[in-house]
CSV table of C-alpha atoms (C1' of nucleotides) in Angstrom, one decimal:
chain,number,residue,atom,x,y,z
A,1,MET,CA,111.0,185.0,120.0
A,2,SER,CA,110.6,184.5,123.7
A,3,ALA,CA,107.5,185.5,125.6
A,4,PRO,CA,107.1,189.2,126.4
A,5,GLY,CA,108.5,190.1,129.8
A,6,SER,CA,110.5,186.9,130.4
A,7,GLY,CA,113.9,187.5,131.8
A,8,ILE,CA,113.2,191.0,132.7
A,9,GLN,CA,114.4,192.3,136.1
A,10,VAL,CA,114.4,195.5,138.1
A,11,ARG,CA,117.5,197.2,139.3
A,12,SER,CA,118.1,200.3,141.5
A,13,LYS,CA,120.9,202.3,142.7
A,14,ILE,CA,121.7,205.2,145.0
A,15,TRP,CA,124.7,207.4,144.8
A,16,LEU,CA,126.1,210.7,146.0
A,17,GLU,CA,126.9,213.7,143.8
A,18,ILE,CA,128.7,217.0,144.0
A,19,ASP,CA,128.0,219.6,141.3
A,20,GLY,CA,126.3,216.8,139.3
A,21,GLN,CA,129.4,214.7,139.4
A,22,PRO,CA,129.1,211.2,140.8
A,23,VAL,CA,131.1,210.9,144.0
A,24,PHE,CA,130.1,207.8,145.8
A,25,GLY,CA,128.1,204.7,144.9
A,26,GLN,CA,127.9,201.0,145.3
A,27,GLY,CA,131.0,200.1,143.3
A,28,ARG,CA,133.2,202.6,145.2
A,29,GLU,CA,131.7,201.6,148.5
A,30,GLU,CA,132.8,198.0,147.8
A,31,LEU,CA,136.2,199.2,146.8
A,32,LEU,CA,136.8,201.2,150.0
A,33,ARG,CA,135.6,198.3,152.1
A,34,LEU,CA,138.1,196.0,150.4
A,35,VAL,CA,140.8,198.6,151.0
A,36,GLN,CA,139.8,198.7,154.6
A,37,LYS,CA,139.9,194.9,154.9
A,38,SER,CA,143.1,194.3,153.0
A,39,GLY,CA,145.1,197.4,153.7
A,40,SER,CA,146.0,197.7,150.0
A,41,ILE,CA,144.5,199.4,147.0
A,42,ASN,CA,146.1,196.8,144.8
A,43,ALA,CA,144.7,193.8,146.7
A,44,ALA,CA,141.3,195.5,146.7
A,45,ALA,CA,141.4,196.0,143.0
A,46,LYS,CA,142.3,192.3,142.4
A,47,ALA,CA,139.5,191.2,144.7
A,48,MET,CA,137.0,193.2,142.6
A,49,GLY,CA,138.4,192.0,139.4
A,50,ILE,CA,139.4,195.4,138.2
A,51,THR,CA,142.9,196.8,137.4
A,52,TYR,CA,144.9,198.8,140.0
A,53,ARG,CA,144.8,201.7,137.6
A,54,LYS,CA,141.0,201.8,137.6
A,55,ALA,CA,140.8,201.5,141.4
A,56,TRP,CA,143.3,204.3,141.8
A,57,THR,CA,141.4,206.5,139.4
A,58,TYR,CA,138.1,205.9,141.3
A,59,ILE,CA,139.7,206.8,144.6
A,60,ASP,CA,141.5,209.9,143.2
A,61,ALA,CA,138.3,211.2,141.6
A,62,MET,CA,136.3,210.7,144.8
A,63,GLU,CA,138.9,212.6,146.9
A,64,LYS,CA,139.2,215.4,144.4
A,65,ARG,CA,135.4,215.9,144.3
A,66,LEU,CA,134.8,215.5,148.0
A,67,GLY,CA,137.7,217.8,148.8
A,68,PHE,CA,139.1,215.6,151.6
A,69,PRO,CA,141.2,212.4,151.6
A,70,LEU,CA,139.6,209.0,152.0
A,71,VAL,CA,142.8,206.8,151.9
A,72,ASN,CA,146.1,207.2,153.7
A,73,ARG,CA,148.7,205.9,151.4
A,74,LEU,CA,152.2,204.7,152.1
A,75,LYS,CA,154.8,204.0,149.4
A,76,GLY,CA,157.6,201.6,149.9
A,77,GLY,CA,158.4,199.9,153.2
A,78,SER,CA,158.3,196.3,154.3
A,79,GLY,CA,155.2,195.2,152.5
A,80,GLY,CA,155.9,197.6,149.6
A,81,GLY,CA,153.4,200.0,151.0
A,82,GLU,CA,150.0,200.1,152.5
A,83,SER,CA,146.7,202.0,152.4
A,84,THR,CA,144.2,202.7,155.2
A,85,LEU,CA,141.0,204.5,155.4
A,86,THR,CA,140.6,208.0,156.9
A,87,PRO,CA,138.0,208.6,159.6
A,88,HIS,CA,136.1,210.6,156.9
A,89,ALA,CA,135.9,207.5,154.8
A,90,GLU,CA,134.8,205.3,157.7
A,91,THR,CA,131.9,207.7,158.4
A,92,LEU,CA,131.0,207.8,154.7
A,93,LEU,CA,130.8,204.0,154.5
A,94,GLU,CA,128.7,203.8,157.6
A,95,LYS,CA,126.2,206.3,156.5
A,96,PHE,CA,126.0,205.1,153.0
A,97,ASP,CA,125.4,201.6,154.2
A,98,ILE,CA,122.4,202.7,156.2
A,99,LEU,CA,121.1,204.8,153.4
A,100,GLN,CA,121.1,201.8,151.1
A,101,GLN,CA,119.6,199.3,153.5
A,102,GLY,CA,116.4,197.7,152.4
A,103,PHE,CA,116.0,199.7,149.2
A,104,ASN,CA,116.7,196.9,146.8
A,105,GLU,CA,114.4,194.6,148.6
A,106,MET,CA,111.6,197.1,148.6
A,107,VAL,CA,112.0,197.8,144.9
A,108,ASN,CA,112.0,194.1,144.1
A,109,ARG,CA,108.8,193.6,146.1
A,110,LYS,CA,107.0,196.3,144.2
A,111,PHE,CA,108.4,194.8,140.9
A,112,VAL,CA,106.8,191.5,141.7
A,113,GLU,CA,103.5,193.1,142.8
A,114,LEU,CA,103.2,194.9,139.5
A,115,ASP,CA,103.8,191.7,137.5
A,116,PHE,CA,106.3,193.0,135.0
A,117,LYS,CA,107.0,189.5,133.9
A,118,GLY,CA,103.5,189.2,132.4
A,119,LEU,CA,103.5,192.5,130.5
B,1,MET,CA,138.6,224.6,150.4
B,2,SER,CA,134.9,224.3,151.2
B,3,ALA,CA,133.6,222.6,154.3
B,4,PRO,CA,133.3,218.8,154.1
B,5,GLY,CA,129.9,217.6,153.0
B,6,SER,CA,128.7,220.9,151.6
B,7,GLY,CA,127.1,220.7,148.2
B,8,ILE,CA,126.7,217.0,148.4
B,9,GLN,CA,123.4,215.5,147.3
B,10,VAL,CA,121.8,212.1,146.9
B,11,ARG,CA,120.5,210.7,143.7
B,12,SER,CA,118.7,207.5,142.9
B,13,LYS,CA,117.3,205.6,140.0
B,14,ILE,CA,115.3,202.5,139.0
B,15,TRP,CA,115.5,200.8,135.7
B,16,LEU,CA,114.7,197.5,134.0
B,17,GLU,CA,117.2,195.1,132.6
B,18,ILE,CA,117.3,192.0,130.4
B,19,ASP,CA,120.4,189.9,130.5
B,20,GLY,CA,122.2,192.7,132.4
B,21,GLN,CA,121.4,195.1,129.6
B,22,PRO,CA,119.4,198.3,130.5
B,23,VAL,CA,116.0,198.3,128.8
B,24,PHE,CA,113.9,200.9,130.4
B,25,GLY,CA,114.6,203.8,132.8
B,26,GLN,CA,113.7,207.4,133.5
B,27,GLY,CA,115.1,208.9,130.4
B,28,ARG,CA,113.4,206.4,128.1
B,29,GLU,CA,110.2,206.8,130.0
B,30,GLU,CA,110.2,210.5,129.3
B,31,LEU,CA,111.1,209.9,125.7
B,32,LEU,CA,108.1,207.5,125.2
B,33,ARG,CA,105.8,209.9,127.0
B,34,LEU,CA,106.8,212.6,124.6
B,35,VAL,CA,106.3,210.4,121.6
B,36,GLN,CA,102.9,209.5,123.0
B,37,LYS,CA,102.0,213.2,123.4
B,38,SER,CA,103.5,214.5,120.1
B,39,GLY,CA,103.0,211.6,117.8
B,40,SER,CA,106.6,212.0,116.6
B,41,ILE,CA,110.0,210.7,117.5
B,42,ASN,CA,111.5,213.8,116.1
B,43,ALA,CA,109.4,216.2,118.1
B,44,ALA,CA,110.0,214.1,121.3
B,45,ALA,CA,113.7,214.3,120.7
B,46,LYS,CA,113.6,218.1,120.3
B,47,ALA,CA,111.5,218.5,123.4
B,48,MET,CA,114.1,216.5,125.4
B,49,GLY,CA,117.0,218.4,123.9
B,50,ILE,CA,118.6,215.4,122.3
B,51,THR,CA,119.2,214.6,118.7
B,52,TYR,CA,116.7,212.5,116.7
B,53,ARG,CA,119.6,210.1,116.2
B,54,LYS,CA,119.9,209.5,119.9
B,55,ALA,CA,116.2,209.1,120.5
B,56,TRP,CA,116.0,206.6,117.6
B,57,THR,CA,118.9,204.6,119.0
B,58,TYR,CA,117.3,204.4,122.4
B,59,ILE,CA,114.0,203.2,121.1
B,60,ASP,CA,115.6,200.7,118.8
B,61,ALA,CA,117.7,199.3,121.6
B,62,MET,CA,114.7,199.0,123.9
B,63,GLU,CA,112.7,197.1,121.3
B,64,LYS,CA,115.5,194.8,120.3
B,65,ARG,CA,116.1,193.8,124.0
B,66,LEU,CA,112.5,193.5,125.0
B,67,GLY,CA,111.7,191.6,121.9
B,68,PHE,CA,108.5,193.4,121.0
B,69,PRO,CA,107.8,196.8,119.4
B,70,LEU,CA,107.0,199.9,121.5
B,71,VAL,CA,106.4,202.4,118.7
B,72,ASN,CA,104.4,202.1,115.5
B,73,ARG,CA,106.2,204.1,112.9
B,74,LEU,CA,105.0,205.5,109.6
B,75,LYS,CA,107.2,207.0,107.0
B,76,GLY,CA,106.1,209.6,104.5
B,77,GLY,CA,102.5,210.7,104.2
B,78,SER,CA,100.8,214.1,104.8
B,79,GLY,CA,102.8,215.1,107.9
B,80,GLY,CA,105.9,213.3,106.7
B,81,GLY,CA,105.2,210.5,109.0
B,82,GLU,CA,104.1,209.7,112.5
B,83,SER,CA,104.8,207.5,115.5
B,84,THR,CA,102.4,206.1,118.1
B,85,LEU,CA,102.9,203.8,121.1
B,86,THR,CA,101.9,200.2,121.0
B,87,PRO,CA,99.7,198.8,123.8
B,88,HIS,CA,102.8,197.1,125.2
B,89,ALA,CA,104.5,200.5,125.6
B,90,GLU,CA,101.4,202.0,127.3
B,91,THR,CA,101.4,199.2,129.8
B,92,LEU,CA,105.1,199.5,130.4
B,93,LEU,CA,104.8,203.2,131.1
B,94,GLU,CA,102.0,202.7,133.5
B,95,LYS,CA,103.7,200.1,135.5
B,96,PHE,CA,107.0,201.8,135.6
B,97,ASP,CA,105.4,205.0,136.8
B,98,ILE,CA,103.9,203.2,139.8
B,99,LEU,CA,107.2,201.4,140.5
B,100,GLN,CA,109.0,204.7,140.6
B,101,GLN,CA,106.5,206.6,142.7
B,102,GLY,CA,107.7,207.7,146.0
B,103,PHE,CA,111.1,206.2,145.6
B,104,ASN,CA,113.0,209.4,145.2
B,105,GLU,CA,111.2,211.1,148.0
B,106,MET,CA,112.0,208.2,150.3
B,107,VAL,CA,115.7,208.3,149.5
B,108,ASN,CA,115.9,212.0,150.1
B,109,ARG,CA,114.2,211.7,153.5
B,110,LYS,CA,116.7,209.2,154.6
B,111,PHE,CA,119.6,211.3,153.2
B,112,VAL,CA,118.6,214.2,155.4
B,113,GLU,CA,118.1,212.0,158.4
B,114,LEU,CA,121.6,210.7,158.2
B,115,ASP,CA,123.1,214.3,158.0
B,116,PHE,CA,125.4,213.7,155.1
B,117,LYS,CA,126.0,217.4,154.9
B,118,GLY,CA,127.8,217.3,158.2
B,119,LEU,CA,130.1,214.5,157.4
C,1,DT,C1',102.4,213.3,86.7
C,2,DT,C1',105.6,216.0,89.2
C,3,DT,C1',107.0,218.6,93.2
C,4,DT,C1',106.9,219.5,98.0
C,5,DG,C1',107.6,218.8,102.9
C,6,DG,C1',108.4,216.7,107.2
C,7,DT,C1',109.3,212.4,109.1
C,8,DT,C1',111.7,207.9,109.7
C,9,DA,C1',116.0,205.4,108.9
C,10,DT,C1',121.0,204.8,108.4
C,11,DA,C1',125.8,205.4,107.0
C,12,DC,C1',129.9,207.4,108.2
C,13,DC,C1',133.3,210.2,110.4
C,14,DA,C1',134.7,212.8,114.7
C,15,DA,C1',135.2,213.4,119.4
C,16,DA,C1',135.4,211.6,123.9
C,17,DA,C1',135.8,208.4,127.3
C,18,DA,C1',137.4,204.1,129.1
C,19,DC,C1',141.0,200.7,129.2
C,20,DG,C1',145.3,198.7,130.2
C,21,DC,C1',150.2,198.2,129.5
C,22,DA,C1',154.7,199.9,130.7
C,23,DT,C1',157.5,202.2,133.9
C,24,DA,C1',159.1,205.2,137.7
C,25,DA,C1',159.2,206.2,142.7
C,26,DC,C1',159.5,204.6,147.2
C,27,DG,C1',161.5,202.6,151.6
C,28,DG,C1',161.9,198.7,155.0
C,29,DT,C1',164.4,194.3,155.0
C,30,DA,C1',167.9,190.9,154.1
D,1,DT,C1',173.2,197.7,148.1
D,2,DA,C1',169.8,194.7,145.9
D,3,DC,C1',165.2,193.2,146.3
D,4,DC,C1',160.3,193.2,146.6
D,5,DG,C1',155.6,194.6,146.5
D,6,DT,C1',153.0,198.6,146.6
D,7,DT,C1',151.7,203.4,145.1
D,8,DA,C1',151.7,206.5,141.2
D,9,DT,C1',151.3,208.1,136.4
D,10,DG,C1',152.4,208.6,131.4
D,11,DC,C1',150.7,207.3,127.1
D,12,DG,C1',149.0,204.8,123.2
D,13,DT,C1',145.0,201.8,122.0
D,14,DT,C1',140.5,200.4,122.0
D,15,DT,C1',135.8,201.1,122.7
D,16,DT,C1',131.9,203.9,123.2
D,17,DT,C1',129.4,207.9,122.2
D,18,DG,C1',127.8,211.7,119.4
D,19,DG,C1',126.6,214.5,115.4
D,20,DT,C1',126.2,215.5,110.7
D,21,DA,C1',124.9,214.3,106.2
D,22,DT,C1',122.0,211.7,103.3
D,23,DA,C1',118.6,208.4,101.6
D,24,DA,C1',113.9,206.5,101.7
D,25,DC,C1',109.2,207.3,102.1
D,26,DC,C1',104.4,208.8,100.9
D,27,DA,C1',100.1,211.9,101.1
D,28,DA,C1',98.7,216.0,99.3
D,29,DA,C1',99.3,220.0,96.6
D,30,DA,C1',100.7,222.0,92.2
DNA sequence: TTTTGGTTATACCAAAAACGCATAACGGTA
DNA sequence: TACCGTTATGCGTTTTTGGTATAACCAAAA
């Protein structure tokens, strides 16, 4: 058996909830950023390595729980369709990014200080 | 529909992983503390409002992944049996508690500063 | 020696959630 | 009108989770 504590690592996460239901977190942030960048839910899903179905479900759930749209969707057209972020979504991304900044680093620093590896 | 941002709240958590598998977090910390206090996995489960089955599964998974025992278990005997924490478990609880201290408060402060309610 | 009682341990079935494939709807463009 | 790539969704399958029932265990009491 390996030495106690080896390979152990700390992880942390922040997310938003409404009525105890998760509404926004790191994974969904990345998804929205990729939609913003690519103009397509489909392309964003591929970039994340998840199915379109899953990406769509995430976005749909977010919007239903928040009560306002995050993505403007267009079906058909020249490119087959496209998706852009609403101003609400942009604001959300901006604030969440600030909220998250530095937290992981801080946690990791404390983790090392406490010497979890040498339990 | 309600005003945007109303009812929204921030949540955060820290946990330990080995090979990407969760090994220790807030729920499991509480479970171990209750085992410590009551001397029984069964009593701890009841106090947390979960089934013995679930509590046992948590502890078993933690031990398997960590590679060392957290709970000394005794079957049978006068009280039917009993469970106590190993020194490793005590150390783990202590360190994790420090790691977690202040984290939630800090997140909440930043959340208010950013005015998520008024998205 | 036998029974009792409360705990640990596990097998097994049910319910729920996640997953992903298949298919329809859509509308510029050629 | 046919085509193409995207959005949208139904539905069966797989995986995960959960809970109930049951066995194993052993000190002490009967």
